[in-house]
Structures are given as structure tokens and as C-alpha cells.
Coordinates of C-alpha atoms in Angstrom, one line a residue:
M10 CA 0.0 0.0 0.0
L11 CA 1.1 3.5 -0.7
E12 CA 0.9 6.5 1.5
E13 CA -1.8 9.0 0.6
S14 CA 0.7 11.5 -0.9
A15 CA 2.3 8.8 -3.0
A16 CA -1.1 7.6 -4.2
L17 CA -2.0 11.1 -5.3
E18 CA 1.4 11.5 -7.1
L19 CA 0.7 8.2 -8.9
L20 CA -2.7 9.6 -10.1
K21 CA -1.0 12.8 -11.2
S22 CA 1.6 10.9 -13.2
L23 CA -1.2 9.2 -15.1
L24 CA -3.7 12.1 -15.4
G25 CA -1.7 15.3 -15.0
S26 CA -1.5 17.5 -11.9
S27 CA -4.2 20.0 -12.9
R28 CA -6.9 17.3 -13.2
I29 CA -6.1 15.9 -9.8
E30 CA -5.7 19.2 -8.1
S31 CA -9.1 20.3 -9.4
E32 CA -10.7 17.4 -7.6
T33 CA -8.3 16.8 -4.7
E34 CA -11.0 15.6 -2.3
Q35 CA -12.4 13.1 -4.8
A36 CA -8.9 11.9 -5.6
K37 CA -8.2 11.3 -1.9
Y38 CA -11.5 9.5 -1.5
L39 CA -10.8 7.2 -4.5
S40 CA -7.3 6.5 -3.1
E41 CA -8.6 5.6 0.3
W42 CA -11.5 3.5 -1.2
L43 CA -9.0 1.5 -3.3
G44 CA -6.9 0.9 -0.2
Y45 CA -4.0 2.9 -1.6
L46 CA -3.2 -0.2 -3.8
P47 CA -1.1 0.7 -6.8
L48 CA -3.1 -1.8 -8.9
G49 CA -6.4 -0.1 -8.3
L50 CA -5.0 3.3 -8.7
E51 CA -3.4 2.4 -12.0
L52 CA -6.6 0.9 -13.3
V53 CA -8.6 4.0 -12.4
G54 CA -5.9 6.3 -13.8
H55 CA -5.7 4.5 -17.2
Y56 CA -9.5 4.4 -17.4
L57 CA -9.8 8.1 -16.7
A58 CA -6.9 8.8 -19.2
E59 CA -9.0 7.3 -21.9
K60 CA -12.0 9.5 -20.9
P61 CA -10.7 13.0 -20.4
D62 CA -14.2 14.4 -20.0
L63 CA -15.1 12.0 -17.2
S64 CA -14.8 13.6 -13.7
L65 CA -13.5 11.8 -10.7
S66 CA -16.9 12.5 -9.1
D67 CA -18.8 10.8 -11.9
L68 CA -16.3 7.9 -11.8
R69 CA -17.0 7.5 -8.1
Q70 CA -20.7 7.2 -8.8
Q71 CA -20.1 4.6 -11.6
L72 CA -18.0 2.5 -9.2
E73 CA -20.5 2.6 -6.4
A74 CA -23.2 1.5 -8.9
K75 CA -21.1 -1.4 -10.0
I76 CA -20.6 -2.5 -6.4
L77 CA -24.4 -2.8 -6.1
E78 CA -24.7 -4.7 -9.4
Q79 CA -22.3 -7.6 -8.8
K80 CA -20.8 -9.8 -6.2
A81 CA -17.6 -8.2 -5.1
L82 CA -14.1 -9.6 -5.2
R83 CA -13.0 -9.3 -1.6
V84 CA -9.4 -8.4 -0.7
R85 CA -8.1 -8.1 2.9
T86 CA -5.3 -5.5 2.9
F87 CA -2.1 -6.0 4.9
G88 CA -2.4 -4.6 8.4
M89 CA -6.0 -3.5 8.1
A90 CA -9.3 -5.0 9.1
V91 CA -11.0 -3.1 6.3
E92 CA -12.3 -5.1 3.3
L93 CA -11.9 -3.3 0.0
D94 CA -13.9 -3.8 -3.1
I95 CA -12.0 -3.2 -6.3
A96 CA -14.0 -5.6 -8.5
A97 CA -16.0 -2.6 -9.7
V98 CA -12.8 -1.0 -11.0
F99 CA -12.0 -4.3 -12.9
E100 CA -15.5 -4.3 -14.3
L101 CA -15.2 -0.8 -15.7
S102 CA -12.1 -1.8 -17.6
W103 CA -13.8 -5.1 -18.7
L104 CA -16.7 -3.3 -20.3
E105 CA -14.2 -1.3 -22.4
L106 CA -13.0 -4.6 -24.1
N107 CA -14.5 -6.1 -27.2
S108 CA -15.3 -9.8 -27.5
Q109 CA -11.9 -10.8 -28.8
E110 CA -10.1 -8.8 -26.1
Q111 CA -12.3 -10.3 -23.5
E112 CA -11.6 -13.8 -24.7
L113 CA -7.9 -13.2 -24.6
F114 CA -8.2 -11.8 -21.1
C115 CA -10.1 -14.8 -19.9
L116 CA -7.7 -17.2 -21.4
L117 CA -4.8 -15.5 -19.6
G118 CA -6.7 -16.1 -16.4
L119 CA -6.2 -19.9 -16.9
F120 CA -2.4 -19.6 -16.7
A121 CA -0.6 -20.1 -13.4
L122 CA 0.3 -17.1 -11.3
A123 CA 3.7 -16.9 -12.9
P124 CA 5.3 -15.2 -15.9
I125 CA 3.5 -16.2 -19.1
P126 CA 5.5 -16.8 -22.3
W127 CA 3.6 -14.9 -25.0
G128 CA 4.5 -17.5 -27.6
I129 CA 2.2 -20.0 -25.8
V130 CA -0.6 -17.5 -25.8
K131 CA -0.1 -16.9 -29.6
N132 CA -0.3 -20.7 -30.2
C133 CA -3.7 -20.7 -28.5
F134 CA -5.0 -18.2 -31.1
P135 CA -3.3 -19.3 -34.4
D136 CA -6.0 -17.5 -36.5
L137 CA -5.6 -14.0 -34.9
D138 CA -3.2 -11.8 -36.7
D139 CA -3.6 -8.8 -34.4
L140 CA -3.1 -10.6 -31.1
N141 CA -0.1 -8.4 -30.3
E142 CA -2.4 -5.4 -30.6
L143 CA -4.9 -7.0 -28.3
R144 CA -2.1 -7.6 -25.8
D145 CA -1.0 -4.0 -26.0
L146 CA -4.6 -2.8 -25.3
L147 CA -4.8 -4.9 -22.1
I148 CA -1.4 -3.5 -21.1
A149 CA -2.8 0.0 -21.7
F150 CA -5.7 -0.7 -19.4
S151 CA -3.3 -2.1 -16.7
L152 CA -5.0 -5.4 -16.9
L153 CA -1.8 -7.1 -18.0
N154 CA 1.8 -6.5 -17.0
P155 CA 4.6 -6.6 -19.6
I156 CA 7.7 -8.3 -18.1
S157 CA 9.6 -8.3 -21.3
A158 CA 8.9 -8.3 -25.1
D159 CA 8.0 -12.0 -24.9
I160 CA 6.7 -12.4 -21.3
V161 CA 3.6 -11.0 -19.6
Q162 CA 2.0 -11.6 -16.2
L163 CA -1.4 -11.0 -14.5
H164 CA -1.7 -9.4 -11.1
P165 CA -3.1 -12.0 -8.6
L166 CA -6.3 -10.0 -8.1
I167 CA -6.8 -9.5 -11.9
R168 CA -6.2 -13.2 -12.4
E169 CA -8.9 -14.0 -10.0
F170 CA -11.3 -11.6 -11.7
A171 CA -10.5 -13.2 -15.1
K172 CA -11.2 -16.7 -13.7
R173 CA -14.5 -15.5 -12.4
K174 CA -15.3 -14.1 -15.8
I175 CA -14.5 -17.4 -17.4
E176 CA -16.8 -19.3 -15.1
S177 CA -19.7 -16.8 -15.6
G178 CA -19.3 -17.0 -19.4
D179 CA -20.7 -19.5 -21.8
R180 CA -17.4 -20.5 -23.3
A181 CA -15.6 -21.8 -20.2
D182 CA -15.1 -25.4 -21.4
E183 CA -14.0 -24.3 -24.9
L184 CA -11.3 -21.9 -23.4
K185 CA -10.1 -24.5 -20.9
Q186 CA -9.8 -27.2 -23.7
K187 CA -7.9 -24.7 -25.9
Y188 CA -5.5 -24.0 -23.1
C189 CA -5.0 -27.6 -22.2
R190 CA -4.4 -28.6 -25.8
E191 CA -1.5 -26.2 -26.0
M192 CA 0.0 -27.4 -22.7
I193 CA -0.2 -31.0 -23.9
K194 CA 1.8 -30.1 -27.0
I195 CA 4.5 -28.7 -24.8
A196 CA 4.5 -31.7 -22.4
K197 CA 4.9 -34.1 -25.4
Q198 CA 8.1 -32.2 -26.5
I199 CA 9.9 -32.7 -23.2
P200 CA 12.6 -35.4 -23.7
Q201 CA 13.1 -38.2 -21.3
T202 CA 16.4 -36.8 -20.2
P203 CA 16.3 -33.0 -21.0
I204 CA 19.7 -31.4 -21.7
L205 CA 20.5 -27.8 -20.6
K206 CA 19.2 -26.4 -23.9
D207 CA 15.9 -28.2 -23.4
I208 CA 15.6 -27.1 -19.7
E209 CA 16.1 -23.5 -20.7
Q210 CA 13.4 -23.6 -23.3
I211 CA 10.9 -25.7 -21.2
S212 CA 11.3 -24.1 -17.7
P213 CA 9.0 -21.0 -18.4
A214 CA 6.2 -23.4 -19.2
I215 CA 6.6 -25.6 -16.2
P216 CA 4.3 -23.6 -13.8
H217 CA 1.6 -23.6 -16.4
L218 CA 1.9 -27.4 -16.9
I219 CA 1.6 -27.8 -13.1
E220 CA -1.5 -25.6 -13.2
T221 CA -2.9 -27.9 -15.9
A222 CA -2.1 -31.1 -13.9
T223 CA -3.5 -29.6 -10.7
N224 CA -6.6 -27.7 -11.7
L225 CA -7.5 -28.4 -15.3
I226 CA -6.9 -32.1 -15.9
A227 CA -10.6 -32.7 -16.3
W228 CA -10.5 -30.7 -19.6
V229 CA -7.6 -32.8 -21.1
Q230 CA -8.7 -35.1 -23.8
D231 CA -8.7 -38.9 -23.1
E232 CA -5.9 -39.7 -25.5
D233 CA -3.7 -37.0 -23.9
L234 CA -4.5 -37.7 -20.3
I235 CA -1.0 -39.0 -19.2
W236 CA 1.1 -36.4 -21.0
T237 CA 1.0 -33.5 -18.5
F238 CA 2.2 -35.8 -15.8
V239 CA 4.7 -37.6 -18.0
G240 CA 6.2 -34.3 -19.2
L241 CA 6.6 -33.1 -15.6
G242 CA 8.1 -36.4 -14.6
H243 CA 10.6 -36.3 -17.5
Y244 CA 11.5 -32.7 -16.7
Y245 CA 12.4 -33.4 -13.0
E246 CA 13.6 -37.0 -13.2
G247 CA 15.9 -36.2 -16.2
Q248 CA 17.7 -33.7 -14.0
G249 CA 18.1 -36.1 -11.1
L250 CA 15.4 -34.3 -9.1
Y251 CA 13.6 -37.5 -8.2
T252 CA 11.7 -36.3 -5.2
L253 CA 10.1 -33.6 -7.4
A254 CA 9.3 -36.1 -10.1
E255 CA 7.7 -38.6 -7.8
P256 CA 4.4 -36.9 -7.0
W257 CA 3.6 -36.3 -10.7
L258 CA 4.2 -39.9 -11.7
E259 CA 2.2 -41.1 -8.7
Q260 CA -0.6 -38.7 -9.7
C261 CA -0.5 -40.0 -13.2
L262 CA -1.2 -43.5 -12.1
S263 CA -4.0 -42.3 -9.8
V264 CA -5.7 -40.1 -12.5
T265 CA -5.4 -42.8 -15.2
G266 CA -6.9 -45.3 -12.8
D267 CA -9.8 -43.0 -12.0
R268 CA -10.6 -42.5 -15.6
W269 CA -9.8 -45.9 -17.2
G270 CA -10.1 -48.4 -14.4
E271 CA -7.5 -51.2 -13.9
E272 CA -6.9 -52.4 -17.5
H273 CA -5.7 -49.8 -20.0
P274 CA -2.4 -49.2 -21.8
D275 CA -2.0 -45.9 -20.0
I276 CA -2.1 -47.7 -16.7
A277 CA 0.7 -50.0 -17.8
F278 CA 2.7 -47.0 -19.0
S279 CA 2.2 -45.2 -15.7
L280 CA 3.2 -48.3 -13.7
N281 CA 6.4 -48.6 -15.8
N282 CA 7.3 -44.9 -15.4
L283 CA 6.8 -44.9 -11.6
A284 CA 8.8 -48.1 -11.3
T285 CA 11.8 -46.8 -13.2
L286 CA 11.8 -43.7 -11.0
Y287 CA 11.8 -45.9 -7.9
Q288 CA 14.7 -47.9 -9.4
S289 CA 16.6 -44.7 -10.0
Q290 CA 16.2 -44.0 -6.2
G291 CA 17.4 -47.5 -5.3
R292 CA 13.9 -48.5 -4.1
Y293 CA 14.1 -51.9 -5.8
E294 CA 11.5 -53.7 -3.7
E295 CA 8.9 -51.0 -4.6
A296 CA 9.8 -51.0 -8.2
E297 CA 9.6 -54.8 -8.9
P298 CA 5.8 -55.4 -8.5
L299 CA 5.0 -52.3 -10.6
L300 CA 7.3 -53.5 -13.4
V301 CA 5.8 -57.0 -13.3
Q302 CA 2.3 -55.7 -13.3
S303 CA 3.1 -53.4 -16.2
L304 CA 4.6 -56.3 -18.2
E305 CA 1.6 -58.5 -17.6
L306 CA -0.9 -55.8 -18.5
R307 CA 0.9 -55.0 -21.7
R308 CA 1.1 -58.6 -22.7
K309 CA -2.6 -58.9 -22.1
L310 CA -3.7 -55.7 -23.8
L311 CA -1.1 -55.5 -26.6
G312 CA 0.0 -59.1 -27.2
E313 CA 3.5 -60.5 -27.2
D314 CA 4.8 -58.7 -30.3
H315 CA 4.7 -55.1 -29.3
P316 CA 7.5 -52.5 -28.6
H317 CA 6.0 -51.7 -25.2
V318 CA 6.4 -55.3 -24.2
A319 CA 10.0 -55.2 -25.3
S320 CA 10.5 -52.1 -23.2
S321 CA 9.0 -53.8 -20.1
L322 CA 11.2 -56.8 -20.6
N323 CA 14.2 -54.6 -20.8
N324 CA 13.3 -52.5 -17.7
L325 CA 12.6 -55.6 -15.6
A326 CA 16.0 -57.0 -16.6
I327 CA 17.7 -53.8 -15.5
L328 CA 16.0 -54.1 -12.1
Y329 CA 17.1 -57.7 -11.7
E330 CA 20.6 -56.8 -12.7
S331 CA 20.7 -54.1 -10.0
Q332 CA 19.6 -56.7 -7.5
G333 CA 22.3 -59.2 -8.6
R334 CA 19.7 -61.7 -9.9
Y335 CA 21.8 -62.5 -13.0
E336 CA 20.3 -65.8 -13.9
E337 CA 17.0 -64.0 -14.5
V338 CA 18.5 -61.1 -16.4
E339 CA 20.0 -62.6 -19.5
P340 CA 16.9 -64.2 -21.0
L341 CA 14.9 -61.0 -20.5
Y342 CA 17.6 -58.9 -22.3
I343 CA 17.8 -61.3 -25.2
Q344 CA 14.1 -61.5 -25.5
S345 CA 13.8 -57.7 -25.5
L346 CA 16.6 -57.4 -28.1
E347 CA 15.1 -60.0 -30.5
L348 CA 11.7 -58.4 -30.2
R349 CA 13.0 -54.9 -30.9
R350 CA 15.0 -56.2 -33.9
K351 CA 11.9 -57.9 -35.2
L352 CA 9.6 -55.0 -34.8
L353 CA 11.8 -52.0 -35.3
G354 CA 14.7 -53.2 -37.5
E355 CA 18.4 -53.0 -36.9
D356 CA 18.8 -49.3 -37.2
H357 CA 16.8 -48.1 -34.2
L358 CA 17.8 -46.5 -30.9
D359 CA 15.9 -49.1 -28.8
V360 CA 18.1 -51.8 -30.5
A361 CA 21.2 -49.8 -29.6
L362 CA 20.0 -49.6 -26.0
S363 CA 19.4 -53.3 -25.8
L364 CA 22.8 -54.1 -27.2
N365 CA 24.3 -51.8 -24.6
N366 CA 22.4 -53.4 -21.8
L367 CA 23.2 -57.0 -22.8
A368 CA 26.8 -56.1 -23.1
T369 CA 27.0 -54.6 -19.6
L370 CA 25.5 -57.8 -18.3
Y371 CA 28.2 -59.9 -20.0
Q372 CA 30.8 -57.6 -18.7
S373 CA 29.6 -57.9 -15.1
Q374 CA 29.8 -61.7 -15.6
G375 CA 33.3 -61.5 -16.9
R376 CA 32.3 -62.4 -20.4
Y377 CA 34.4 -59.7 -22.0
E378 CA 34.8 -61.2 -25.4
E379 CA 31.0 -61.3 -25.8
A380 CA 30.5 -57.9 -24.4
E381 CA 32.9 -55.9 -26.6
P382 CA 31.4 -56.3 -30.0
L383 CA 27.9 -55.5 -28.6
L384 CA 29.2 -52.3 -27.0
V385 CA 31.1 -51.2 -30.2
Q386 CA 27.9 -51.9 -32.3
S387 CA 25.8 -49.9 -29.8
L388 CA 28.2 -47.0 -29.9
E389 CA 28.3 -47.0 -33.8
L390 CA 24.5 -47.2 -34.0
S391 CA 24.0 -44.3 -31.5
R392 CA 26.4 -42.1 -33.4
K393 CA 24.8 -43.0 -36.7
L394 CA 21.3 -42.2 -35.5
L395 CA 21.9 -39.3 -33.1
G396 CA 25.2 -37.7 -34.1
E397 CA 28.1 -37.1 -31.6
D398 CA 26.4 -34.7 -29.2
H399 CA 23.9 -37.0 -27.5
L400 CA 23.5 -38.6 -24.1
D401 CA 23.2 -42.1 -25.5
V402 CA 26.5 -41.6 -27.2
A403 CA 28.0 -40.6 -23.8
L404 CA 26.5 -43.7 -22.2
S405 CA 28.0 -46.0 -24.9
L406 CA 31.5 -44.3 -24.5
N407 CA 31.3 -44.7 -20.8
N408 CA 30.4 -48.4 -20.9
L409 CA 33.0 -49.3 -23.5
A410 CA 35.6 -47.5 -21.4
T411 CA 34.5 -49.5 -18.3
L412 CA 35.0 -52.7 -20.3
Y413 CA 38.5 -51.7 -21.4
Q414 CA 39.3 -50.8 -17.8
S415 CA 38.1 -54.3 -16.6
Q416 CA 40.5 -55.8 -19.1
G417 CA 43.4 -53.6 -18.0
R418 CA 43.3 -51.7 -21.3
Y419 CA 43.8 -48.4 -19.5
E420 CA 45.2 -46.3 -22.4
E421 CA 42.1 -47.2 -24.5
A422 CA 39.7 -46.5 -21.6
E423 CA 40.9 -43.1 -20.6
P424 CA 40.0 -41.0 -23.7
L425 CA 36.5 -42.7 -23.8
Y426 CA 35.9 -41.8 -20.1
V427 CA 37.0 -38.2 -20.8
Q428 CA 34.8 -37.9 -23.8
A429 CA 31.8 -39.2 -21.9
L430 CA 32.4 -36.8 -19.0
E431 CA 32.8 -33.8 -21.3
L432 CA 29.7 -34.6 -23.3
R433 CA 27.6 -35.1 -20.1
R434 CA 28.8 -31.8 -18.7
K435 CA 28.1 -30.1 -21.9
L436 CA 24.6 -31.5 -22.2
L437 CA 23.5 -31.8 -18.6
G438 CA 25.5 -29.2 -16.7
E439 CA 27.6 -29.9 -13.6
V440 CA 24.9 -30.9 -11.2
H441 CA 23.5 -34.3 -12.5
P442 CA 23.8 -37.9 -11.5
D443 CA 25.3 -38.9 -14.8
V444 CA 28.1 -36.4 -14.4
A445 CA 28.8 -37.7 -10.9
S446 CA 29.0 -41.2 -12.3
S447 CA 31.5 -40.1 -15.0
L448 CA 33.6 -38.4 -12.3
N449 CA 33.6 -41.6 -10.3
N450 CA 34.5 -43.8 -13.2
L451 CA 37.4 -41.6 -14.4
A452 CA 38.7 -41.5 -10.9
A453 CA 38.6 -45.3 -10.6
L454 CA 40.7 -45.5 -13.8
Y455 CA 43.2 -43.0 -12.4
K456 CA 43.4 -45.1 -9.2
S457 CA 44.1 -48.2 -11.2
Q458 CA 47.0 -46.4 -12.8
G459 CA 48.3 -45.2 -9.5
R460 CA 47.4 -41.5 -10.4
Y461 CA 46.1 -40.9 -6.9
E462 CA 46.4 -37.1 -6.8
E463 CA 44.2 -36.9 -9.9
A464 CA 41.7 -39.4 -8.6
E465 CA 40.9 -38.0 -5.2
P466 CA 39.3 -34.6 -6.1
L467 CA 37.1 -36.4 -8.7
L468 CA 35.9 -39.0 -6.1
V469 CA 35.2 -36.3 -3.5
Q470 CA 33.3 -34.2 -6.1
S471 CA 31.4 -37.3 -7.2
L472 CA 30.4 -38.3 -3.7
E473 CA 29.3 -34.7 -2.8
L474 CA 27.2 -34.5 -5.9
I475 CA 25.5 -37.9 -5.5
R476 CA 24.7 -37.1 -1.8
K477 CA 23.2 -33.8 -2.9
L478 CA 21.1 -35.3 -5.7
L479 CA 20.1 -38.7 -4.3
G480 CA 20.3 -38.4 -0.6
E481 CA 22.3 -40.6 1.8
D482 CA 20.4 -43.8 1.2
H483 CA 21.2 -44.7 -2.3
P484 CA 23.4 -47.5 -3.8
D485 CA 25.5 -44.9 -5.7
V486 CA 26.4 -43.3 -2.4
A487 CA 27.7 -46.7 -1.2
S488 CA 29.7 -47.1 -4.4
S489 CA 31.3 -43.7 -4.0
L490 CA 32.2 -44.3 -0.4
N491 CA 33.7 -47.6 -1.3
N492 CA 35.8 -46.1 -4.1
L493 CA 37.1 -43.2 -2.0
A494 CA 38.0 -45.7 0.7
A495 CA 39.9 -47.8 -1.8
L496 CA 41.9 -44.8 -2.9
Y497 CA 42.8 -43.9 0.7
K498 CA 43.9 -47.6 1.3
S499 CA 46.1 -47.5 -1.8
Q500 CA 47.8 -44.4 -0.3
G501 CA 48.2 -46.1 3.1
R502 CA 45.6 -43.8 4.7
Y503 CA 44.0 -46.6 6.6
E504 CA 42.4 -44.6 9.3
E505 CA 40.5 -42.6 6.7
A506 CA 39.6 -45.6 4.7
E507 CA 38.1 -47.8 7.4
P508 CA 35.0 -45.7 8.3
L509 CA 34.2 -45.3 4.6
Y510 CA 34.4 -49.0 3.9
I511 CA 32.2 -49.8 6.9
Q512 CA 29.6 -47.1 6.0
S513 CA 29.5 -48.4 2.4
L514 CA 29.0 -52.0 3.6
E515 CA 26.3 -51.1 6.0
L516 CA 24.5 -49.0 3.3
I517 CA 24.7 -51.8 0.7
R518 CA 23.4 -54.4 3.2
K519 CA 20.5 -52.0 4.1
L520 CA 19.5 -51.3 0.5
L521 CA 20.3 -54.5 -1.4
G522 CA 20.2 -57.3 1.2
E523 CA 22.8 -59.6 2.7
E524 CA 23.5 -61.7 -0.4
H525 CA 24.1 -59.1 -3.2
P526 CA 27.3 -59.3 -5.1
D527 CA 28.1 -55.7 -4.1
V528 CA 28.0 -56.8 -0.5
A529 CA 30.6 -59.5 -1.4
S530 CA 32.8 -56.7 -2.9
S531 CA 32.5 -54.6 0.2
L532 CA 33.4 -57.5 2.4
N533 CA 36.4 -58.3 0.3
N534 CA 37.6 -54.7 0.3
L535 CA 37.2 -54.3 4.0
A536 CA 39.0 -57.6 4.6
K537 CA 42.0 -56.4 2.4
L538 CA 42.2 -53.3 4.5
Y539 CA 42.4 -55.3 7.7
Q540 CA 44.9 -57.5 6.2
S541 CA 47.0 -54.5 5.3
Q542 CA 46.9 -53.5 8.9
G543 CA 47.8 -56.9 10.2
R544 CA 44.3 -57.4 11.7
Y545 CA 44.1 -61.0 10.5
E546 CA 41.4 -62.3 12.9
E547 CA 39.0 -59.5 11.6
A548 CA 39.9 -60.1 8.0
E549 CA 39.4 -63.8 7.8
P550 CA 35.6 -64.1 8.3
L551 CA 35.0 -61.2 5.9
Y552 CA 37.0 -63.0 3.1
L553 CA 35.0 -66.2 3.7
D554 CA 31.7 -64.4 3.6
A555 CA 32.6 -62.6 0.4
I556 CA 33.7 -65.9 -1.2
A557 CA 30.5 -67.6 -0.2
I558 CA 28.3 -64.9 -1.6
A559 CA 30.3 -64.7 -4.9
L560 CA 30.2 -68.5 -5.4
Q561 CA 26.5 -68.7 -4.7
K562 CA 25.5 -65.6 -6.8
L563 CA 28.1 -65.5 -9.5
G564 CA 29.6 -68.9 -9.9
S565 CA 33.2 -70.1 -9.5
N566 CA 34.2 -68.8 -13.0
H567 CA 33.3 -65.2 -12.4
P568 CA 36.2 -62.7 -12.1
Y569 CA 34.9 -61.5 -8.8
A570 CA 34.7 -65.0 -7.3
I571 CA 38.2 -65.8 -8.7
G572 CA 39.5 -62.5 -7.4
F573 CA 38.1 -63.0 -3.9
L574 CA 39.5 -66.5 -3.7
N575 CA 42.8 -65.3 -4.9
N576 CA 42.9 -62.5 -2.3
F577 CA 42.2 -65.1 0.4
T578 CA 45.1 -67.2 -1.0
G579 CA 47.4 -64.3 -0.6
F580 CA 46.0 -63.7 2.9
L581 CA 46.7 -67.3 3.9
Q582 CA 50.2 -67.1 2.6
Q583 CA 50.9 -63.9 4.4
V584 CA 49.6 -65.3 7.7
I585 CA 51.5 -68.5 7.3
S586 CA 54.7 -66.6 6.7
K587 CA 54.1 -64.9 10.1
N588 CA 53.5 -68.2 11.8
R589 CA 49.9 -67.5 12.5
E590 CA 48.3 -70.3 10.6
S591 CA 47.0 -71.8 13.9
E592 CA 44.6 -68.9 14.2
L593 CA 42.8 -69.7 10.9
S594 CA 39.7 -71.7 10.5
E595 CA 39.7 -74.8 8.4
N596 CA 37.7 -74.7 5.2
L597 CA 38.4 -77.7 3.0
L598 CA 36.2 -76.6 0.2
T599 CA 37.8 -73.2 0.1
Q600 CA 41.3 -74.7 0.2
K601 CA 40.4 -77.0 -2.7
L602 CA 39.3 -74.0 -4.8
L603 CA 42.3 -71.9 -3.8
S604 CA 44.7 -74.5 -5.2
Q605 CA 43.2 -73.9 -8.7
L606 CA 43.7 -70.2 -8.7
K607 CA 46.4 -68.3 -10.6
N608 CA 44.8 -64.8 -11.1
P609 CA 46.6 -61.7 -9.8
D610 CA 45.5 -59.9 -6.7
S611 CA 42.3 -57.9 -7.2
E612 CA 40.2 -55.3 -5.5
T613 CA 36.8 -54.4 -6.9
S614 CA 35.8 -50.9 -7.9
Q615 CA 32.1 -50.2 -8.1
N616 CA 31.7 -48.3 -11.4
E617 CA 28.6 -47.4 -13.3

């Protein structure tokens, strides 16, 4: 609110000093009646400016008449118990508008209380050539605020007035449907993982998509029902903002269920999207039943030969792989790949994705010769279809580098890791889970090469970024803790390494259960730390637990199982050399397996 003197000065700036000074008492009355609100004063001033022969006294009579004619818009002013009625001022300006101007004004009232991109408004009226002129008239009447050449905004009270005019008119449904159609077009354009350029373009529309999803979803056509929620989900999830994405994907499932019932393709789609979000958060137990339900529903509604069925098979396989259920993973990946090739042909992005996923599975099983050609093929196909600057290309570069690192081909791995990191930074910015993953992986390579001073800042940065984006309870946090601990151990910084190893182990057990291969890796790594410190009695049971899990979950031929057994062999030899063999437990099966091992010492690094 303005002081009385400032209110009068505002009116003078709009109408000239002589006009106000000639009716000072009426000007004071109007200012007080409008609660000294700049909005009301500007509306009155612009209205009077358009009518130079209208006195302030006559305007006062018109306003008082309007109050009696209509229900008022009530506003409680700050610090006052007086209720002011300025709807009459709005009504005077409203009556000055023609039908097209009134329609534009009403449509603007449907937008959220946020800056409105004028381009969206123009798309709602494709047949109006003079829309900019109508906008300028609303601005002249102070019914619309220009923020910039391409951005406008309504005052909160004027927006409420516009919304009331919509509801009292006979074209409310038509206007709401027109607005919703344009919002749906925008939602459909949001990519699953938006890059910085996408985010910059999309962000101004996000408040208005939220308004659609929150208050106008009933006017969205059936075939477009899911897209507002899916678009918002992609916008937030693609940036790693999982907690902001979750309510929209949950609401999508709820709204589609209310409209369609239990059996509809959109229900399956909603289940799948929510499940993949849960999986990104490490909430595997919550994700699995949704993915299974989505797959069953798609098979029932769409048949076996459908791309959506292939996607469900692929996503379920990813979940099982995250849980270490490798025997269940491979047939799903193969089935998904074959189905995609059959339905989509060889040159399709989904085929490239399936090749990548199957290859990473083979890599995790130590089947490097089978993995490499699939990763190379996936990378070539992604480059062919998408060009060099795309996130799928960064993913393929990263995974091929990880394979080379696993094989000790460090010189081939490094440039691929660097390319992947630079591409992700370019497309996603610095604050993104994929960037954190690339930092972690490049650091793991540097550690393998003994380049500790280069590795440490990358690992610290990765850990801080993952904690910021994903919270403390996430498998990627456990992985980062493990890798930073491994670096400290390699440098002989044992006191710094131990709490990180323990924290990583506890977190993996909590999130993935006692028998996950990553638990075996953590046990093995902590055991090696204790061995390095001469804490043999603490190391031994950890080694044996790690071996037991690896043999059970991965088999005796897996590189992890062989590495763990080999590490235990070295442990036995070290203890025997110190004449401490009497303190070791007897494990005949383990001893038999140990005698067959020839692989070098290994310590696992948990890469992407």
C-alpha cells in the first residue's frame, strides 16, 4: 500500500497534476477507497486517461453503482481490518473490451500465477493476426503487466477476476480445452532426459503445466491424459530431481486409474514410469511389483509382439541386474533385443540400447569377449542415428571404457571416459547424477593407474554430488564411499579408509540385502584393509563371507569370485609366513578351490 501522498502522485503521473488538483478531495476518496493499492490506482488512472471528459466524481458514482450490481471480489489488505472492493474497477475496464479482447483476457486467467510466455498464448490463437495489438490494449488498461517483449503476467487479483469471468461466461469449457491442448503439445516435447538447452526452453512453461495437472486435468482429452504428468516427470527425473518427479508420476497412475479403471495401456505406461523412478532412487522392492504388473498388463492388452512389451522386458531385466539376480536377467535382455530387432529393424535407438544393456551384463559376468562387439555396435549405431552430441553416445562411450578398464586396457579406456564426462557436462551441466557417475569412473581408472592425486578430487566431487542429488540412502552413495576408501587404502591412509568402507558395507546391506554381489565386494575390500593393517582375525571371516556370496550368486568362474578366492590365498600365505596359521579356521572346500587359482590380486571398484 502507498501513503496518501504517494497515491496522489501516482494519479497525477497518469492524469496530470491539474486534473487531480481540481478534484483533490475526490482523488483522496478514491485513493482511500482503493486501499492505496497501486493496482487499483493504475486501473482508475488509465481508465480516466482514456476518458478526459469524465470527472472523478462521476467515476466514483459509476464504481458505487457497479458494487451494487455484482458480487464483489474481496481483498483483505495488509495490516487493516477493512475489506476493500475493487472488482468494480475491474468491471469498468472489462466493459471497455470487445469480444476478442475479453476472450484473450479470460484465457490469460487460466495460466498459473507466474510469468506467461507470449508464444504459448499466440499458439492458442493461431488465426488471430492482431493478437499483439490486443495484448497492448490490455497493457494500456493495466489489466496485463509486460515483463519483457515475450513475457507477460497478470496481477493476482486481476487473475482471480479473469477466472470469475471465465466461469460466468458460456465458453468456459472451450477456453479450458484450448489452453490444455497447447499445454499437452509442450509436455509431449519434453525429452526423457532433457539437456541444458531443453531445460532453458521448457522451464518457463513448467508452472503452467503444473496448473494444468493440478486444476485443469478434467479438460484434457482422453488420448492425452497422461502427457502432462509424463512431461513433468521427465523434466524433473531427467535432471536427477527424483523427489520432485515422484508426485507427478504417482498422480499420473491415480488419475489414469480413476478415468480408465485397472486395465488400459496408459495404466501399464504409468506403472512402468513410476517403477523406473523408484529404481533410480534405489527403491528396488517397490519397483519390482510395478514392473511385473506393467509387463503382464501390456502382454494382455497388446499381445507379445509389441514394442512396449520389449521395453517392459528390458526394464525388468535392468532391475534384476541391479539386484544381482543375474540368472533371471539374460533371457529378458535377449528376448527384448530380439523383439526390438523384429519390430523396429536393426537401425533403431531401442536396439542400440538393448545391445548396450546385454553387453554390460556380459561384462559384469566377466564375459568380456562377448560384451565388446555389442558395445562397439551400440556406440556406432547411436552415433549414426543421433550424431556425436547426445547422451546415448556418452553412455556408450562410458560403458565401453568400463569394459576396457576391466581388461586392463587403460590407455584405451581413458579417452573414452574423458569424452563421456565432457559430453555429459556439456549437455546436462555440472549438477547431474550422470556427471557424478562419470567423475567416479574416471577417478577409478586413475586409481588403477596409480594416479592418486588426480583421482581424489574427482571422487570427492562425485560423492558430494551424489549425496546432494540422491540423498544418503542410495546404492550410488555406497559405491562412491567404497571407491574413495579404496583410494585412501592405496595411499596407506588406513584410518581414513576404514569408516568409509564400513559405511559403504552397511548401506549396501541395508539397500540390497545380505547376499548381493556388491556386499561381497565390500566385504572383500574391508578384509583387504584389515589384512594390510595386520588385523588378520578380523579379515578372515570377511573374506570367507565374500567368497560364499560370490560363489553362490556369480559362480566359480566369475572374475569377482576368482579375485576374492585369490585374495584369500594371498591372505593365507601372508599369515603362514608370520607363523599365524593356527589362528585360521579350516575350510576344506575353500582350500580346494584356492589351489586352482592363478589370477593376480584384485580389489573391486564399483563403477557405473
